[in-house]
Amino acid sequence: PIHDVELTSHLNCIAAHPEQISVWSVGSTYGEVMIVDFTVEEGKDPVVACSKMSQYTHIRPIASVEWFRPDVDSEWTICSVGRDGRIIVWGSSLNYPMRCITMSQNDVAIIVTAMTVKQPTRLSFGNIVVGSAGGSVSVYEIGYSKKTEAMVPACEMKWSANALKMLCHMQREHREDAVKKIEQRVKHKKRKGVDCLAVLDAKVAFEELFPSLAPKLTDRLHAGEVTCVAVNPFCPNVFLTGGSDGAVKLYVKSLNCCILCFNLPPTSAKNSLSLPVIDATFSPTRETVVVLATKNGTIFVWDFSRSIDFPSSQYTTPMKEHERKEIASLSFCNKDGFLAVAYHSGDVNFLRLPDVMHRPCTSNEKLEIILGLK
């Protein structure tokens, strides 16, 4: 490995910053979300930001983290999903949740196990795709429109733009009372205006500030737990799911159907059962490449332009004698084919894939052509 950093918390997931190669977000088994910088000076804490526990944050382990823009003009922030059924879009320094979606209890028998995001465009909101322990996959839409922001009642004090956005999705009957309560609290503390921390400091009831949201799409894709989901960065209409049943499926959102399904190789020649999929991620530079991790520490690299049925290569995590390392999460860095591998032990290793695995596709190698979508 090129870098090896040990954290005090047990890790469940990791995601690379889309623009800063040294910055990563991680989620822990304790419900913490952290920002880690691997280039800090020796002897200093590589954790540069960490969420705090409150009624508005995660109360169970983090299932997945992703870098996300709430709208096209926003700065990069972190979106996390916990096994408590909460999807949280964080402020830039993890000081507060800007948005929290409490998933409807009747859609996926909520025990959320995985998440990925489709970034917003000028024409569409971002989508958050989540998988559950029951094998269901759901798509939630997240974003703010001018129509939604206009629903916020008139305020006496000056509010920050992000603070106003926190009120956008409240029920009408709760919104005016919340504004009065928040402004009274701010006046009592003799503050000049209302920001996101002031909204949370007023202790508005969680279910009022962050009401549940029904998904745009729900489908049952796996016989067991959905362990991972990944949106293709070149074809955002296509996302991949992996499960404890060993199945890997490609789903086309516009068609509302699965168009490709395959299984990982069996655990041994004597055992015909497929290996459970732990995590999956698409290459940020080559749209036909996806990397899959298994519970026994094996990493498979699939290039659909070469073969849909068989992996192009595989790697086994180097271990010392009697050592057992279970992979928690995978994440590509956006340059040079570097892959971060996070372990439940708290270790993070970096691998580099061959050049052929991260060079851009030619016109005949496009994923939509291979899948017959064009």
Coordinates of C-alpha atoms in Angstrom, one line a residue:
P1 CA 0.0 0.0 0.0
I2 CA 1.1 3.6 -0.7
H3 CA -0.5 5.0 2.5
D4 CA -1.6 3.3 5.6
V5 CA -3.5 5.3 8.3
E6 CA -5.0 3.8 11.4
L7 CA -8.0 5.4 13.0
T8 CA -9.5 4.8 16.5
S9 CA -13.0 4.0 15.1
H10 CA -14.0 0.8 13.3
L11 CA -14.7 1.8 9.7
N12 CA -17.8 0.7 7.6
C13 CA -17.3 2.8 4.4
I14 CA -15.0 5.3 2.6
A15 CA -15.3 7.7 -0.3
A16 CA -12.8 9.8 -2.1
H17 CA -13.3 13.6 -2.6
P18 CA -14.1 14.2 -6.3
E19 CA -11.4 17.0 -6.6
Q20 CA -8.9 16.7 -3.7
I21 CA -6.9 13.5 -4.0
S22 CA -5.8 13.4 -0.4
V23 CA -9.2 14.0 1.2
W24 CA -11.6 11.2 2.0
S25 CA -14.8 10.8 3.9
V26 CA -15.4 7.7 6.2
G27 CA -18.2 6.3 8.2
S28 CA -17.9 4.3 11.4
T29 CA -19.7 1.7 13.3
Y30 CA -20.5 4.2 16.0
G31 CA -22.5 6.5 13.7
E32 CA -19.7 9.0 13.2
V33 CA -19.0 10.6 9.8
M34 CA -15.4 11.9 9.4
I35 CA -13.2 13.8 6.9
V36 CA -9.7 12.4 6.7
D37 CA -6.7 14.1 5.0
F38 CA -3.9 11.6 4.4
T39 CA -1.3 14.4 3.8
V40 CA -1.3 16.0 7.2
E41 CA 2.1 16.2 9.0
E42 CA 3.3 13.2 10.9
G43 CA 2.2 13.3 14.5
K44 CA -1.0 15.3 13.7
D45 CA -4.5 13.8 13.6
P46 CA -5.5 12.9 10.0
V47 CA -9.2 13.4 11.0
V48 CA -9.8 17.1 10.1
A49 CA -13.6 17.0 10.9
C50 CA -16.0 14.7 12.7
S51 CA -19.7 14.8 13.2
K52 CA -21.2 15.1 16.7
M53 CA -23.9 12.9 18.2
S54 CA -27.4 14.5 18.6
Q55 CA -31.0 13.8 18.0
Y56 CA -30.6 15.1 14.4
T57 CA -27.7 12.8 13.5
H58 CA -27.2 9.1 13.1
I59 CA -28.0 6.8 16.0
R60 CA -26.8 3.6 14.4
P61 CA -23.7 2.5 12.3
I62 CA -23.0 4.3 9.0
A63 CA -23.8 2.1 6.0
S64 CA -22.4 4.4 3.3
V65 CA -20.9 7.8 2.6
E66 CA -20.7 9.8 -0.6
W67 CA -19.6 13.2 -1.7
F68 CA -22.6 15.2 -2.9
R69 CA -23.8 18.6 -4.2
P70 CA -27.3 19.4 -3.0
D71 CA -27.6 21.6 -6.2
V72 CA -25.3 22.4 -9.1
D73 CA -24.0 25.7 -7.5
S74 CA -23.2 24.2 -4.1
E75 CA -19.8 23.2 -2.7
W76 CA -19.0 19.5 -2.2
T77 CA -20.4 18.1 1.0
I78 CA -21.0 14.6 2.4
C79 CA -24.1 12.5 2.2
S80 CA -24.4 9.6 4.6
V81 CA -26.9 6.9 5.2
G82 CA -27.2 4.9 8.5
R83 CA -28.8 1.6 9.5
D84 CA -31.3 3.8 11.3
G85 CA -33.0 4.7 8.0
R86 CA -31.7 8.2 8.0
I87 CA -30.1 9.9 4.9
I88 CA -28.2 13.0 6.0
V89 CA -26.7 15.8 3.8
W90 CA -24.0 17.5 6.0
G91 CA -22.7 21.0 6.3
S92 CA -19.2 21.5 4.9
S93 CA -17.4 20.9 8.2
L94 CA -19.8 18.2 9.5
N95 CA -21.1 20.7 12.2
Y96 CA -24.7 20.2 11.4
P97 CA -27.1 18.2 9.0
M98 CA -28.4 20.5 6.2
R99 CA -31.0 17.9 5.3
C100 CA -32.1 14.6 6.8
I101 CA -34.5 12.2 5.0
T102 CA -36.2 9.8 7.3
M103 CA -37.3 7.0 5.0
S104 CA -40.8 5.9 5.1
Q105 CA -41.2 2.7 7.2
N106 CA -43.6 1.1 4.7
D107 CA -41.3 1.1 1.6
V108 CA -38.3 -1.2 2.3
A109 CA -38.7 -2.6 5.8
I110 CA -36.0 -0.2 6.9
I111 CA -32.6 -1.5 7.7
V112 CA -30.5 0.4 5.2
T113 CA -27.4 -1.3 4.1
A114 CA -26.0 0.7 1.2
M115 CA -26.2 4.0 -0.7
T116 CA -25.0 5.8 -3.8
V117 CA -25.9 9.2 -5.3
K118 CA -26.5 10.7 -8.8
Q119 CA -25.3 14.3 -8.8
P120 CA -27.8 17.1 -9.7
T121 CA -27.8 18.9 -13.1
R122 CA -29.3 22.2 -14.3
L123 CA -32.3 20.2 -15.4
S124 CA -32.7 17.6 -12.7
F125 CA -32.4 17.0 -8.9
G126 CA -29.9 14.6 -7.5
N127 CA -31.0 11.1 -6.8
I128 CA -30.0 8.9 -3.8
V129 CA -30.2 5.2 -4.3
V130 CA -30.4 3.0 -1.1
G131 CA -30.5 -0.7 -0.5
S132 CA -32.1 -2.5 2.4
A133 CA -31.7 -5.7 4.4
G134 CA -34.8 -7.1 2.8
G135 CA -33.3 -7.0 -0.7
S136 CA -35.2 -3.8 -1.8
V137 CA -33.6 -0.9 -3.7
S138 CA -35.2 2.6 -3.5
V139 CA -34.5 5.9 -5.3
Y140 CA -35.1 9.2 -3.5
E141 CA -35.0 12.6 -5.1
I142 CA -33.2 15.4 -3.2
G143 CA -32.9 19.0 -4.2
Y144 CA -34.4 22.5 -3.7
S145 CA -36.4 24.4 -6.2
K146 CA -37.4 28.1 -6.2
K147 CA -41.0 27.0 -5.8
T148 CA -40.0 25.0 -2.6
E149 CA -38.0 27.9 -1.2
A150 CA -40.9 30.3 -1.7
M151 CA -43.0 28.1 0.7
V152 CA -40.9 29.4 3.6
P153 CA -43.0 31.9 5.6
A154 CA -41.9 35.5 6.1
C155 CA -39.2 35.9 8.8
E156 CA -38.5 38.9 11.1
M157 CA -34.8 38.2 11.3
K158 CA -32.1 37.7 8.7
W159 CA -31.7 34.0 7.8
S160 CA -28.8 32.3 6.0
A161 CA -29.7 30.6 2.7
N162 CA -28.9 27.2 4.1
A163 CA -31.0 27.8 7.2
L164 CA -34.0 28.6 5.0
K165 CA -33.4 25.4 3.0
M166 CA -33.7 23.4 6.2
L167 CA -37.3 24.5 6.5
C168 CA -38.3 23.8 2.9
H169 CA -39.6 20.3 3.4
M170 CA -41.4 20.8 6.7
Q171 CA -45.2 20.3 6.8
R172 CA -47.0 23.7 6.4
E173 CA -48.7 23.3 9.8
H174 CA -45.3 23.0 11.6
R175 CA -43.3 25.6 9.6
E176 CA -44.7 28.9 11.0
D177 CA -44.5 27.6 14.6
A178 CA -40.9 26.5 14.0
V179 CA -39.9 29.9 12.6
K180 CA -41.3 31.7 15.7
K181 CA -39.6 29.2 18.0
I182 CA -36.2 29.5 16.3
E183 CA -36.3 33.3 16.2
Q184 CA -37.3 33.6 19.8
R185 CA -34.3 31.4 20.7
V186 CA -32.0 33.5 18.6
K187 CA -33.3 36.8 20.2
H188 CA -32.9 35.3 23.7
K189 CA -29.2 34.5 22.9
K190 CA -28.8 38.0 21.4
R191 CA -27.6 36.8 18.0
K192 CA -27.9 38.9 14.9
G193 CA -29.3 36.3 12.5
V194 CA -30.3 32.7 12.0
D195 CA -27.9 30.1 10.7
C196 CA -28.2 26.3 10.5
L197 CA -26.8 25.8 14.0
A198 CA -29.4 28.2 15.4
V199 CA -32.1 26.1 13.8
L200 CA -30.9 23.0 15.5
D201 CA -30.3 24.9 18.8
A202 CA -34.0 25.6 19.0
K203 CA -34.6 21.9 19.4
V204 CA -37.5 21.6 16.9
A205 CA -38.9 18.1 17.0
F206 CA -36.9 15.8 14.7
E207 CA -40.0 14.4 12.9
E208 CA -41.2 18.0 12.2
L209 CA -37.9 19.4 11.0
F210 CA -37.1 16.3 8.9
P211 CA -40.3 14.5 7.9
S212 CA -40.3 11.1 6.2
L213 CA -40.1 11.0 2.4
A214 CA -41.6 8.5 0.0
P215 CA -39.2 7.1 -2.7
K216 CA -39.6 7.8 -6.4
L217 CA -39.0 4.1 -7.1
T218 CA -38.8 0.9 -5.1
D219 CA -38.0 -2.6 -6.4
R220 CA -36.9 -5.8 -4.8
L221 CA -33.8 -7.0 -6.6
H222 CA -32.1 -9.5 -4.2
A223 CA -33.0 -12.6 -2.2
G224 CA -30.9 -11.3 0.7
E225 CA -29.4 -8.1 2.1
V226 CA -28.4 -5.4 -0.5
T227 CA -24.8 -4.8 0.5
C228 CA -23.8 -2.1 -2.1
V229 CA -25.2 0.2 -4.8
A230 CA -23.2 2.3 -7.3
V231 CA -24.3 4.7 -10.0
N232 CA -22.3 4.8 -13.2
P233 CA -20.7 8.3 -13.5
F234 CA -20.9 8.2 -17.3
C235 CA -24.4 6.8 -17.5
P236 CA -26.3 8.1 -14.4
N237 CA -29.4 6.2 -15.6
V238 CA -27.6 2.9 -14.9
F239 CA -26.8 1.7 -11.4
L240 CA -25.4 -1.5 -10.0
T241 CA -26.4 -3.5 -6.9
G242 CA -24.7 -6.3 -5.1
G243 CA -26.1 -8.6 -2.4
S244 CA -25.3 -11.2 0.2
D245 CA -26.8 -13.7 -2.2
G246 CA -23.7 -13.2 -4.4
A247 CA -25.7 -11.6 -7.2
V248 CA -24.6 -8.5 -9.1
K249 CA -27.3 -6.6 -11.0
L250 CA -27.3 -3.7 -13.5
Y251 CA -30.5 -1.7 -13.3
V252 CA -31.7 1.0 -15.8
K253 CA -33.8 3.6 -13.9
S254 CA -35.6 4.9 -17.0
L255 CA -36.7 1.4 -17.9
N256 CA -37.5 0.4 -14.3
C257 CA -35.9 -3.0 -14.9
C258 CA -32.8 -5.1 -14.4
I259 CA -31.0 -5.7 -17.7
L260 CA -28.0 -7.7 -16.5
C261 CA -27.4 -10.2 -13.7
F262 CA -24.4 -12.3 -12.8
N263 CA -22.8 -14.0 -9.8
L264 CA -19.3 -13.9 -8.4
P265 CA -17.2 -17.1 -8.6
P266 CA -18.0 -19.7 -5.9
T267 CA -15.9 -19.8 -2.7
S268 CA -14.1 -23.0 -3.8
A269 CA -14.3 -26.0 -6.2
K270 CA -16.2 -28.0 -3.5
N271 CA -18.6 -25.2 -2.7
S272 CA -21.0 -24.0 -5.4
L273 CA -22.3 -21.0 -3.4
S274 CA -21.3 -17.6 -4.7
L275 CA -19.3 -15.2 -2.5
P276 CA -21.3 -12.5 -0.8
V277 CA -20.6 -9.1 -2.4
I278 CA -19.4 -6.5 0.2
D279 CA -18.9 -3.4 -1.9
A280 CA -18.8 -2.2 -5.5
T281 CA -17.6 0.9 -7.3
F282 CA -17.4 2.1 -10.9
S283 CA -14.2 3.5 -12.3
P284 CA -14.3 7.3 -12.6
T285 CA -12.3 7.2 -15.9
R286 CA -13.5 4.0 -17.7
E287 CA -17.2 3.6 -17.8
T288 CA -17.2 -0.2 -18.4
V289 CA -15.0 -1.1 -15.3
V290 CA -16.5 -2.0 -12.0
V291 CA -14.6 -3.3 -8.9
L292 CA -16.3 -5.7 -6.5
A293 CA -15.1 -6.8 -3.1
T294 CA -16.0 -10.0 -1.3
K295 CA -16.1 -10.9 2.4
N296 CA -13.0 -13.1 2.2
G297 CA -10.8 -10.2 1.1
T298 CA -10.8 -10.9 -2.7
I299 CA -11.2 -8.0 -5.1
F300 CA -12.6 -8.7 -8.6
V301 CA -12.3 -6.2 -11.5
W302 CA -14.9 -6.5 -14.2
D303 CA -14.5 -4.8 -17.6
F304 CA -17.7 -5.2 -19.5
S305 CA -16.0 -4.2 -22.8
R306 CA -13.9 -7.4 -22.5
S307 CA -16.4 -9.8 -20.9
I308 CA -19.8 -9.6 -19.1
D309 CA -19.6 -13.2 -17.8
F310 CA -16.0 -13.3 -16.3
P311 CA -13.8 -10.9 -14.3
S312 CA -10.8 -9.4 -16.1
S313 CA -8.6 -9.7 -13.0
Q314 CA -8.7 -10.3 -9.3
Y315 CA -6.6 -9.4 -6.2
T316 CA -6.2 -10.9 -2.8
T317 CA -5.5 -8.8 0.2
P318 CA -2.0 -9.6 1.5
M319 CA -2.2 -10.8 5.1
K320 CA 0.2 -11.9 7.8
E321 CA -0.1 -15.4 9.3
H322 CA -3.3 -15.9 11.4
E323 CA -4.4 -12.3 10.4
R324 CA -8.0 -11.8 9.2
K325 CA -8.9 -8.6 7.4
E326 CA -12.5 -8.1 6.3
I327 CA -13.1 -5.5 3.6
A328 CA -15.6 -2.8 4.6
S329 CA -15.6 -0.4 1.6
L330 CA -14.0 0.5 -1.7
S331 CA -13.5 3.9 -3.4
F332 CA -11.7 5.1 -6.5
C333 CA -9.5 8.1 -6.5
N334 CA -10.2 10.2 -9.6
K335 CA -6.7 10.0 -11.0
D336 CA -4.3 7.3 -12.1
G337 CA -6.4 4.3 -11.2
F338 CA -5.8 4.4 -7.4
L339 CA -8.3 2.4 -5.3
A340 CA -8.7 2.8 -1.6
V341 CA -9.6 -0.3 0.4
A342 CA -11.0 0.2 3.9
Y343 CA -11.1 -2.6 6.5
H344 CA -13.3 -3.1 9.5
S345 CA -10.0 -3.1 11.5
G346 CA -9.6 0.6 10.8
D347 CA -6.8 0.2 8.2
V348 CA -6.9 1.8 4.8
N349 CA -4.8 0.4 1.9
F350 CA -4.3 1.9 -1.6
L351 CA -4.0 -0.2 -4.7
R352 CA -3.2 0.8 -8.3
L353 CA -4.9 -0.9 -11.2
P354 CA -3.2 -1.5 -14.5
D355 CA -3.3 1.4 -17.0
V356 CA -5.7 -0.6 -19.3
M357 CA -8.2 -0.6 -16.5
H358 CA -8.6 3.1 -16.2
R359 CA -8.0 4.5 -19.7
P360 CA -11.1 6.1 -21.3
C361 CA -13.3 3.9 -23.5
T362 CA -13.3 4.3 -27.3
S363 CA -16.6 5.0 -29.1
N364 CA -17.2 1.3 -29.6
E365 CA -16.6 0.5 -26.0
K366 CA -19.3 2.7 -24.5
L367 CA -21.4 1.0 -21.8
E368 CA -24.7 2.0 -23.4
I369 CA -23.6 0.2 -26.7
I370 CA -22.5 -2.9 -24.8
L371 CA -25.7 -3.1 -22.9
G372 CA -27.8 -2.5 -26.0
L373 CA -29.3 0.8 -24.8
K374 CA -28.2 2.5 -28.0

